[in-house]
PDB file of C-alpha atoms in Angstrom:
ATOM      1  CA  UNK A  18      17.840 -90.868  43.140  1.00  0.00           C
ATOM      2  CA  UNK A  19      15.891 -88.879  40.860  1.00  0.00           C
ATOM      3  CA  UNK A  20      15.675 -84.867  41.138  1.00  0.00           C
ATOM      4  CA  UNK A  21      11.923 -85.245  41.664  1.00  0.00           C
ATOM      5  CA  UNK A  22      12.631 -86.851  44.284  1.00  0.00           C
ATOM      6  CA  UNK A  23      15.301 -84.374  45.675  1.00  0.00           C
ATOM      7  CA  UNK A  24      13.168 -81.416  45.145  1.00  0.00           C
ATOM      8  CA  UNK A  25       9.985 -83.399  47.139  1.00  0.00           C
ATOM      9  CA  UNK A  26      12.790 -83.496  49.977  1.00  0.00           C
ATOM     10  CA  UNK A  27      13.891 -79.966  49.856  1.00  0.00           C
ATOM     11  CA  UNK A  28      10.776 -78.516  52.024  1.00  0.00           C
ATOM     12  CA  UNK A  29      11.446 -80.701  54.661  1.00  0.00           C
ATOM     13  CA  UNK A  30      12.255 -79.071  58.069  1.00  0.00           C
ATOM     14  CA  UNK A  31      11.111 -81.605  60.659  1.00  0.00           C
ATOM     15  CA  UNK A  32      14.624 -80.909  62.112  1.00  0.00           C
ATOM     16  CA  UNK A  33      12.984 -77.353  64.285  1.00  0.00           C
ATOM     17  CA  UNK A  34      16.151 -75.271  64.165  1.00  0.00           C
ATOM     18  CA  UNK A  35      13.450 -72.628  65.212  1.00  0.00           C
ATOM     19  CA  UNK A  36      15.755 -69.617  66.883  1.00  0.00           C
ATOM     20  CA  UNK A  37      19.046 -71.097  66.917  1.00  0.00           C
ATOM     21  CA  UNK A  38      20.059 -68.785  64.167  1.00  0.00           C
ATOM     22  CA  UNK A  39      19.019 -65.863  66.835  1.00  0.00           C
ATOM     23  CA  UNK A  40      20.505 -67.094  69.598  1.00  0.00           C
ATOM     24  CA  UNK A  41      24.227 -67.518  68.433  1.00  0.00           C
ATOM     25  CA  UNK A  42      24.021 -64.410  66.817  1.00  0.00           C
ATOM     26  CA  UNK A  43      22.977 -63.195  70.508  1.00  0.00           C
ATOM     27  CA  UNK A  44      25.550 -65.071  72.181  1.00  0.00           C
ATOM     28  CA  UNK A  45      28.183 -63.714  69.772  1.00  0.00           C
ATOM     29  CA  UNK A  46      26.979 -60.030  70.752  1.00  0.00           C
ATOM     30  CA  UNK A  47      27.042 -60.990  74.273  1.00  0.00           C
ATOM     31  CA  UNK A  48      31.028 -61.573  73.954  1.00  0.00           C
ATOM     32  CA  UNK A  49      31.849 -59.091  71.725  1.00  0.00           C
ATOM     33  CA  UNK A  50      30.727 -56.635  74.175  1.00  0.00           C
ATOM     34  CA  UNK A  51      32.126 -58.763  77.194  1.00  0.00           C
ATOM     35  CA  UNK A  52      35.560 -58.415  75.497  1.00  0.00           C
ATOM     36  CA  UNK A  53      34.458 -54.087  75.114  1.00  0.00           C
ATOM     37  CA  UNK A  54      34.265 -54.572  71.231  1.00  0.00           C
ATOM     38  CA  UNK A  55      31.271 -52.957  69.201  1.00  0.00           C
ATOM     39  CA  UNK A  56      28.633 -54.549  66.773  1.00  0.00           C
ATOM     40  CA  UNK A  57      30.364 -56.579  64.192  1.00  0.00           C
ATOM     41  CA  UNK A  58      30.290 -55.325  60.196  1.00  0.00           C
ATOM     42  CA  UNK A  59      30.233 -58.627  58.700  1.00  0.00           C
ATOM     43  CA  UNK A  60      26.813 -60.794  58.995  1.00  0.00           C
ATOM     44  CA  UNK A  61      27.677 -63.523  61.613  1.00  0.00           C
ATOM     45  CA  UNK A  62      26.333 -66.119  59.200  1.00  0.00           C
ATOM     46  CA  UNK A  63      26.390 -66.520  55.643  1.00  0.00           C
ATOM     47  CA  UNK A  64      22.650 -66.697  54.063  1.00  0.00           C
ATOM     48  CA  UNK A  65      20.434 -69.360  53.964  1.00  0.00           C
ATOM     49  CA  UNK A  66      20.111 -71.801  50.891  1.00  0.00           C
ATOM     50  CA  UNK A  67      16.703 -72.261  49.153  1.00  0.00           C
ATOM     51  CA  UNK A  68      14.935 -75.213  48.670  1.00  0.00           C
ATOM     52  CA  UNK A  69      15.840 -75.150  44.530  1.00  0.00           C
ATOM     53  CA  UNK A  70      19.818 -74.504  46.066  1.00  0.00           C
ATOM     54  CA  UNK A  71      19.971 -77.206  47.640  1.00  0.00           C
ATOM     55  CA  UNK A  72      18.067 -79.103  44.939  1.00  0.00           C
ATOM     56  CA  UNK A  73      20.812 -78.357  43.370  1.00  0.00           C
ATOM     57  CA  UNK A  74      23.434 -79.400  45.645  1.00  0.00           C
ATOM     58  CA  UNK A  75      21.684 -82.994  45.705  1.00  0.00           C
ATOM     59  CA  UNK A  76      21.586 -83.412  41.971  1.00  0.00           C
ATOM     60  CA  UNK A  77      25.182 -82.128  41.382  1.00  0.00           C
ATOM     61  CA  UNK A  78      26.312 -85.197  43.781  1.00  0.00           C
ATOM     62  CA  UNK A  79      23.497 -87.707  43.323  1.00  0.00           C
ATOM     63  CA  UNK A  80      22.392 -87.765  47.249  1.00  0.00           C
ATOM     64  CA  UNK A  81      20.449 -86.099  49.773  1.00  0.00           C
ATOM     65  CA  UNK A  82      21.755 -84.670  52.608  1.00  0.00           C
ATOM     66  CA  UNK A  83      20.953 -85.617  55.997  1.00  0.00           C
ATOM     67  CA  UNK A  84      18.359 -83.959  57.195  1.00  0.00           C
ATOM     68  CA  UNK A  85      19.422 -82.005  60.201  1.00  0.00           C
ATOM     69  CA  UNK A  86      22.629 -80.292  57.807  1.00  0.00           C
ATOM     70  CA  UNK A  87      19.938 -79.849  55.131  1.00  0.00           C
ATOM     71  CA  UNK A  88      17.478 -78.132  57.263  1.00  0.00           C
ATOM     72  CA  UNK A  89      20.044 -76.338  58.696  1.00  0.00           C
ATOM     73  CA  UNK A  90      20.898 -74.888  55.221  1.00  0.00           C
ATOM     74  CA  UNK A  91      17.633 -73.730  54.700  1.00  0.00           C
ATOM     75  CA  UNK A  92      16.567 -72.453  58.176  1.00  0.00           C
ATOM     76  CA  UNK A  93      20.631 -71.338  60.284  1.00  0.00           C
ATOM     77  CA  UNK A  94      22.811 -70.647  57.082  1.00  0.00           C
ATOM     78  CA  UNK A  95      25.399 -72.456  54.467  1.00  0.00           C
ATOM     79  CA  UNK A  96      27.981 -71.384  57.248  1.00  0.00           C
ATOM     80  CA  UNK A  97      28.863 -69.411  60.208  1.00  0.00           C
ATOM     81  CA  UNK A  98      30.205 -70.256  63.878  1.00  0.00           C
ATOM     82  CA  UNK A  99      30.356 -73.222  65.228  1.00  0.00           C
ATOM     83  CA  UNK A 100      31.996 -75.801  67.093  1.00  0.00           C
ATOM     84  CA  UNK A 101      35.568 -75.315  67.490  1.00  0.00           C
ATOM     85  CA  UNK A 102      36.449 -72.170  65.061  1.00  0.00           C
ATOM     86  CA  UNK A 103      33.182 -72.465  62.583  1.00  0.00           C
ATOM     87  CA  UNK A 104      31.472 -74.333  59.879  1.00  0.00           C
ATOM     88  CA  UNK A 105      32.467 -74.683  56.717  1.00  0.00           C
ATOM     89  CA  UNK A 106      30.576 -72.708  54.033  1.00  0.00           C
ATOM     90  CA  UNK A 107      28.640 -74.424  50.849  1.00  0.00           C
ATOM     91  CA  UNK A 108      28.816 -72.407  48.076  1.00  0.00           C
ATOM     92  CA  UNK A 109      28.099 -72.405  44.627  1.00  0.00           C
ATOM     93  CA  UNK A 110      32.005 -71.535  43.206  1.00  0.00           C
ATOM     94  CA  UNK A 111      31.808 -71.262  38.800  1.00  0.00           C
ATOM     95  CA  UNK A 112      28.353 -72.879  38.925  1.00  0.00           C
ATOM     96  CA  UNK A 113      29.162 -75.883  41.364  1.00  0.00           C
ATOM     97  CA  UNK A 114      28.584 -76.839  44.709  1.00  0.00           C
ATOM     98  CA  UNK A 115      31.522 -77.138  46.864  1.00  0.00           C
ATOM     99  CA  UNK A 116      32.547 -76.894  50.710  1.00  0.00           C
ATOM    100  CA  UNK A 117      34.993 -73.798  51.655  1.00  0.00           C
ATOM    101  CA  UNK A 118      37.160 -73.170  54.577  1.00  0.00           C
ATOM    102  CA  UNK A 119      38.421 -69.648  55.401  1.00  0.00           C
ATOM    103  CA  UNK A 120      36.850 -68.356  52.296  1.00  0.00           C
ATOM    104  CA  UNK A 121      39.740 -70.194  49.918  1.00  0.00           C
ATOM    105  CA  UNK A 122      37.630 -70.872  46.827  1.00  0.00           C
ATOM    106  CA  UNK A 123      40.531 -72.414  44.665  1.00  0.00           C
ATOM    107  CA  UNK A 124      40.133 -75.091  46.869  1.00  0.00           C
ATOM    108  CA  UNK A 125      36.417 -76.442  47.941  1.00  0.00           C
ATOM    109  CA  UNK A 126      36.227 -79.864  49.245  1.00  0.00           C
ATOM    110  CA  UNK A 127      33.598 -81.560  46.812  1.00  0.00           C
ATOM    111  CA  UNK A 128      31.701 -84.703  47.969  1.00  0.00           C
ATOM    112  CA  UNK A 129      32.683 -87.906  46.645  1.00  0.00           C
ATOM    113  CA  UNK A 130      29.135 -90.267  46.740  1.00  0.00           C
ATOM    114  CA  UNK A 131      30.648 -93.230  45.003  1.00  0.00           C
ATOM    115  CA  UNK A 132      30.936 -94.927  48.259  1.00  0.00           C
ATOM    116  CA  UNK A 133      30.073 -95.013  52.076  1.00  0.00           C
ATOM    117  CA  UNK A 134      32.183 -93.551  54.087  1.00  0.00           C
ATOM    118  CA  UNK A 135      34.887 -95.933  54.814  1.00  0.00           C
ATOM    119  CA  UNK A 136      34.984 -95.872  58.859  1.00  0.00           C
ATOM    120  CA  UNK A 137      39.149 -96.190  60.672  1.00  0.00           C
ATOM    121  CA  UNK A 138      38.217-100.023  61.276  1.00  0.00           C
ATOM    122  CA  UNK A 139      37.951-100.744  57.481  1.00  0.00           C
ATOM    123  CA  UNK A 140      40.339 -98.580  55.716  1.00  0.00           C
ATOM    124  CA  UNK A 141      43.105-100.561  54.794  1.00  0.00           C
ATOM    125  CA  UNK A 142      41.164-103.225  53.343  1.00  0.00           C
ATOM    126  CA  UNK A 143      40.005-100.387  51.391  1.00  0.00           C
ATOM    127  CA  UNK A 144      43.177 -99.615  50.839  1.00  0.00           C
ATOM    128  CA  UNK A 145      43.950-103.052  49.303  1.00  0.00           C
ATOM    129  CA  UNK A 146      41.444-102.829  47.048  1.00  0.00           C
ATOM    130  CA  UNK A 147      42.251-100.058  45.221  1.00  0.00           C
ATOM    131  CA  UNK A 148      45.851-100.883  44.901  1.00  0.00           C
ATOM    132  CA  UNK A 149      44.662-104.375  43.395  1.00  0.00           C
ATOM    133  CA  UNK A 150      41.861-102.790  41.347  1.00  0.00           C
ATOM    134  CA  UNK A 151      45.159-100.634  39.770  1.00  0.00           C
ATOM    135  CA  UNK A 152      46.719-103.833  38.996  1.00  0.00           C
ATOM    136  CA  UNK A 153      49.022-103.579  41.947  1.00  0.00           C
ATOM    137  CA  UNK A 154      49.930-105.793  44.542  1.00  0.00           C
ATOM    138  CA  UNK A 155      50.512-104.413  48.175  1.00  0.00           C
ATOM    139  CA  UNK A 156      53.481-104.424  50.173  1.00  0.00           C
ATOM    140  CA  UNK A 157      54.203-103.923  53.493  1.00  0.00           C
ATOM    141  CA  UNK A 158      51.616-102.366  55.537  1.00  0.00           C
ATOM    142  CA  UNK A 159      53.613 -99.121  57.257  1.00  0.00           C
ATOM    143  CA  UNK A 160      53.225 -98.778  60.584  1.00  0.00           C
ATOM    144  CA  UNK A 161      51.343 -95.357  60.851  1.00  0.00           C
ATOM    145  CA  UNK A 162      50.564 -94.267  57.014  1.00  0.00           C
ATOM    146  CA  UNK A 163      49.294 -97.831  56.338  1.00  0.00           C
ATOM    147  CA  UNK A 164      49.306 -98.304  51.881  1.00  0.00           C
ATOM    148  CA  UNK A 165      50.617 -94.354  51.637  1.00  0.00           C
ATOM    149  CA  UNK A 166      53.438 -95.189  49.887  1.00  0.00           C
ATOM    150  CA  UNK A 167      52.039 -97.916  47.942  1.00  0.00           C
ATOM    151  CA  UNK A 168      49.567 -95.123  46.894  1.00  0.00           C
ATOM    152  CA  UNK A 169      52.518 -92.943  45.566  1.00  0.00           C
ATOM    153  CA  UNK A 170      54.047 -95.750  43.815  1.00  0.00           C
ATOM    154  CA  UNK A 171      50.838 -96.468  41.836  1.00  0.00           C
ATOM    155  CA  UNK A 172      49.221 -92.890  41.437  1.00  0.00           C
ATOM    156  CA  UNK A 173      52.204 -90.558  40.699  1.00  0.00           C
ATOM    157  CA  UNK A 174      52.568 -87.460  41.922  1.00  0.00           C
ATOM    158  CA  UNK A 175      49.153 -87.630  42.591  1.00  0.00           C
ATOM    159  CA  UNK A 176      49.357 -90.968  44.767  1.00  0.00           C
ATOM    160  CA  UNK A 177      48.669 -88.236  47.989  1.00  0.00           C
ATOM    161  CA  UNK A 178      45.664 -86.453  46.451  1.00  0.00           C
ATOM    162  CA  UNK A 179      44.263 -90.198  45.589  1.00  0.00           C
ATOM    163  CA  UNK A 180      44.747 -91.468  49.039  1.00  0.00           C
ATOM    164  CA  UNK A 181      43.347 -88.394  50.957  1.00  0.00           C
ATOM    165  CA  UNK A 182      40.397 -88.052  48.799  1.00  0.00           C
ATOM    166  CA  UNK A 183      39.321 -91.501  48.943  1.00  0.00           C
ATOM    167  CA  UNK A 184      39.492 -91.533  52.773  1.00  0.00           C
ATOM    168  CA  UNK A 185      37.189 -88.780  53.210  1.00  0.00           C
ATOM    169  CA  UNK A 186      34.463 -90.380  50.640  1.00  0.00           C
ATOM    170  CA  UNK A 187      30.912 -89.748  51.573  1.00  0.00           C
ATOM    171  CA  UNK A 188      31.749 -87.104  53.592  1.00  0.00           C
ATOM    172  CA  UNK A 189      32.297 -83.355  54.028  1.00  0.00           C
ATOM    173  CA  UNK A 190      34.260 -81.235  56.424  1.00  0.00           C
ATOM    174  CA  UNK A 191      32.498 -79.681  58.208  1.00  0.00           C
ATOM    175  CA  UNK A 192      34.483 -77.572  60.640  1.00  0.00           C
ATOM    176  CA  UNK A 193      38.096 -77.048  61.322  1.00  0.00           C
ATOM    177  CA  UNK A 194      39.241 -78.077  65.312  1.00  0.00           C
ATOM    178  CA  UNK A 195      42.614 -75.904  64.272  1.00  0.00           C
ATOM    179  CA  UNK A 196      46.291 -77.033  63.980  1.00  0.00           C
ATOM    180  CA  UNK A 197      45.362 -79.643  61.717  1.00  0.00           C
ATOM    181  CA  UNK A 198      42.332 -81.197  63.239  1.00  0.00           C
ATOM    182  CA  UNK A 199      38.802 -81.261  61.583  1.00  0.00           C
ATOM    183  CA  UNK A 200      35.171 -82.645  61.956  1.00  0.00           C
ATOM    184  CA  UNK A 201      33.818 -84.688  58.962  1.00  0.00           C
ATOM    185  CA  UNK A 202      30.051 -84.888  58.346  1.00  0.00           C
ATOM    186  CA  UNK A 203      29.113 -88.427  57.252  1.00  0.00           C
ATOM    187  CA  UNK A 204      26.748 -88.410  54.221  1.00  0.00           C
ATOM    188  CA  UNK A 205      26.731 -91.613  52.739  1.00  0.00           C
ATOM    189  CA  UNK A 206      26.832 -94.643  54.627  1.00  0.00           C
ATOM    190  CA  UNK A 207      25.446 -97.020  57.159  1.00  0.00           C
ATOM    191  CA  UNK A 208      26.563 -93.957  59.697  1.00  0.00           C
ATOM    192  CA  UNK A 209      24.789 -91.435  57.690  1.00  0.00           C
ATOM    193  CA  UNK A 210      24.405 -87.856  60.040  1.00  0.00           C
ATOM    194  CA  UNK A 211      27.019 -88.552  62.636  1.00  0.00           C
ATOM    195  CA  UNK A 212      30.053 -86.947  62.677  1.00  0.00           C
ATOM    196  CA  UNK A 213      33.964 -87.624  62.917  1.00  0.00           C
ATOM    197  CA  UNK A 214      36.785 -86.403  64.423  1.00  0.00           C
ATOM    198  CA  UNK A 215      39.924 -86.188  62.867  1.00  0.00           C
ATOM    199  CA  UNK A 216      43.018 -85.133  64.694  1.00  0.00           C
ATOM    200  CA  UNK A 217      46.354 -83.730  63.082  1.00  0.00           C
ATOM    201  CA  UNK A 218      49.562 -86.124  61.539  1.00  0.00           C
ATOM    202  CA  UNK A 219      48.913 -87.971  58.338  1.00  0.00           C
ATOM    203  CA  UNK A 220      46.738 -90.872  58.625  1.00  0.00           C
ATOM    204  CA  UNK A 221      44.946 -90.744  62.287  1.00  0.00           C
ATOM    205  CA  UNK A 222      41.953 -92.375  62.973  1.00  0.00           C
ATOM    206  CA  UNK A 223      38.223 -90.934  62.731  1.00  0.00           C
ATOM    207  CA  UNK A 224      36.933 -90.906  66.123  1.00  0.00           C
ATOM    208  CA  UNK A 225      32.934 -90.820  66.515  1.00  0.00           C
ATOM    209  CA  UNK A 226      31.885 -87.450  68.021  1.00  0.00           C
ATOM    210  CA  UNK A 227      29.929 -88.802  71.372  1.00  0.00           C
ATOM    211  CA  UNK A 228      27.453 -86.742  73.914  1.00  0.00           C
ATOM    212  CA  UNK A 229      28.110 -87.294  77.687  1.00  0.00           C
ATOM    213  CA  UNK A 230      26.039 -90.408  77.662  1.00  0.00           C
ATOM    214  CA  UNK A 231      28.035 -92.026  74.934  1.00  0.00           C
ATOM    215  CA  UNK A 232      25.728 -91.761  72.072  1.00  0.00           C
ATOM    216  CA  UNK A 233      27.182 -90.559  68.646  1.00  0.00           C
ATOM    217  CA  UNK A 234      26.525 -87.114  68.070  1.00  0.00           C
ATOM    218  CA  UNK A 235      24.642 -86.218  64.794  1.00  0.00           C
ATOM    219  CA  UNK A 236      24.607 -82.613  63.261  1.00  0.00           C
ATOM    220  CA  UNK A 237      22.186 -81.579  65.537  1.00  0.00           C
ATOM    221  CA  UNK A 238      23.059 -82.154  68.751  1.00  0.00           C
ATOM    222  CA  UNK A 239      26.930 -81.560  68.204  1.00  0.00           C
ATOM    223  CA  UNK A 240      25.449 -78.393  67.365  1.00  0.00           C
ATOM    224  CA  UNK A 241      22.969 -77.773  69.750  1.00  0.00           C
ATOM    225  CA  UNK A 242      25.413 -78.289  72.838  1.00  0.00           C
ATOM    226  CA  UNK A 243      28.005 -76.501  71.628  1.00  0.00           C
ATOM    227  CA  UNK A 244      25.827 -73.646  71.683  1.00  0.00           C
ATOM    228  CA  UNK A 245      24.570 -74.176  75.108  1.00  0.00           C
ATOM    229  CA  UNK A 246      27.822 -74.095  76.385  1.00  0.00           C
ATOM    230  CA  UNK A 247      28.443 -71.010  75.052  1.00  0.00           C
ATOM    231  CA  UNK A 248      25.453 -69.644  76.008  1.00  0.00           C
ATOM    232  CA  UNK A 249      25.880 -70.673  79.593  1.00  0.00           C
ATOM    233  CA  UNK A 250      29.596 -69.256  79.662  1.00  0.00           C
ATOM    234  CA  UNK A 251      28.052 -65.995  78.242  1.00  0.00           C
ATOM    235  CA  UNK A 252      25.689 -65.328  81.278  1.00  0.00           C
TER     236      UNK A 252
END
């Protein structure tokens, strides 16, 4: 994908996230004061991203993001509440793009495009291939890590960096659930826009976030009905 082409895409804001930003910051007055605690001194969401940021994003990692996230950038903020305890924040961190939790900067997660994202069903094959691609033959499939070990025995000291990164390829987290548990964003892949849950322990499955009717949440509407809940427990 060229950057002409990313830049063409950057205007685009057919996703309407037209007074959402005003409305959590209304519902996050509405319980500070239900819990007797003043105005806040820190901006409830980090500023937006313009059109040549997240340009930028795109050409640092060779995609676009979906369009409801990018929009989002543009028109909510790179971060701020959200489902669960909140979003994590894009920022640019010694002139690259990068995804931070809890403002820890020494550590941004940074999109990996050189793949879909590989969904629970097809991960050990994925697995396989890696370890073969190395020049190394599986073993024994472990019961709940799967080819950890395998990993370790290939990859070093660094066989655990290796295996987490490449199971959260083409994709970002995008909130922390706490205690271990996380959202991911899909951005590259048949699944593109929907999102993932990940619970805690070391190799658990991604679950599909789904609405009451059983349809896979995107950015959007994971969004969107988190905040009416809120704002319905607010009144």
């Amino acid at each position: 994908m060229s950057v002409l082409a990313v830049d063409r895409r950057a205007v685009n804001t057919r996703a309407h996230w037209s007074g959402v930003r005003e409305r959590v910051i209304a519902v996050e007055e509405a319980e500070r004061r239900a819990r007797g605690r003043g105005p806040s001194r820190y901006p409830t969401f980090e500023p937006v991203l313009t059109p040549a940021a997240i340009a930028e994003v795109e050409a640092q990692f060779g995609v676009a993001l979906p369009d409801e996230y990018r929009t989002f950038l543009a028109e909510v903020g790179a971060g701020g509440p959200g489902p669960a305890f909140e979003l994590t924040s894009l920022r640019r961190i010694d002139g690259k793009w990068g995804w931070v939790w809890e403002n820890d900067e020494d550590h941004p997660w940074l999109l990996d495009p050189s793949g879909p994202f590989i969904e629970t069903e097809d991960w050990v094959d994925q697995q396989i291939a890696t370890l073969r691609a190395a020049g190394y033959e599986p073993t024994t499939r472990d019961e709940d890590d799967d080819y950890l070990d395998d990993y370790r025995k290939v990859f070093g000291d660094a066989g655990d960096d290796v295996w987490f990164l490449e199971r959260g390829r083409g994709a970002i987290p995008i909130s922390d659930n706490g205690c271990g548990m996380t959202c991911w964003l899909i951005i590259v892949g048949p699944h593109r826009g929907e999102l993932r849950d990940r619970d805690c322990a070391v190799n658990p499955p991604f679950e599909p976030y789904v609405d009451a009717n059983g349809n896979h949440h995107t950015f959007r509407s994971w969004y969107l009905e988190w905040l009416e809940q809120r704002e319905r427990t607010a009144r």
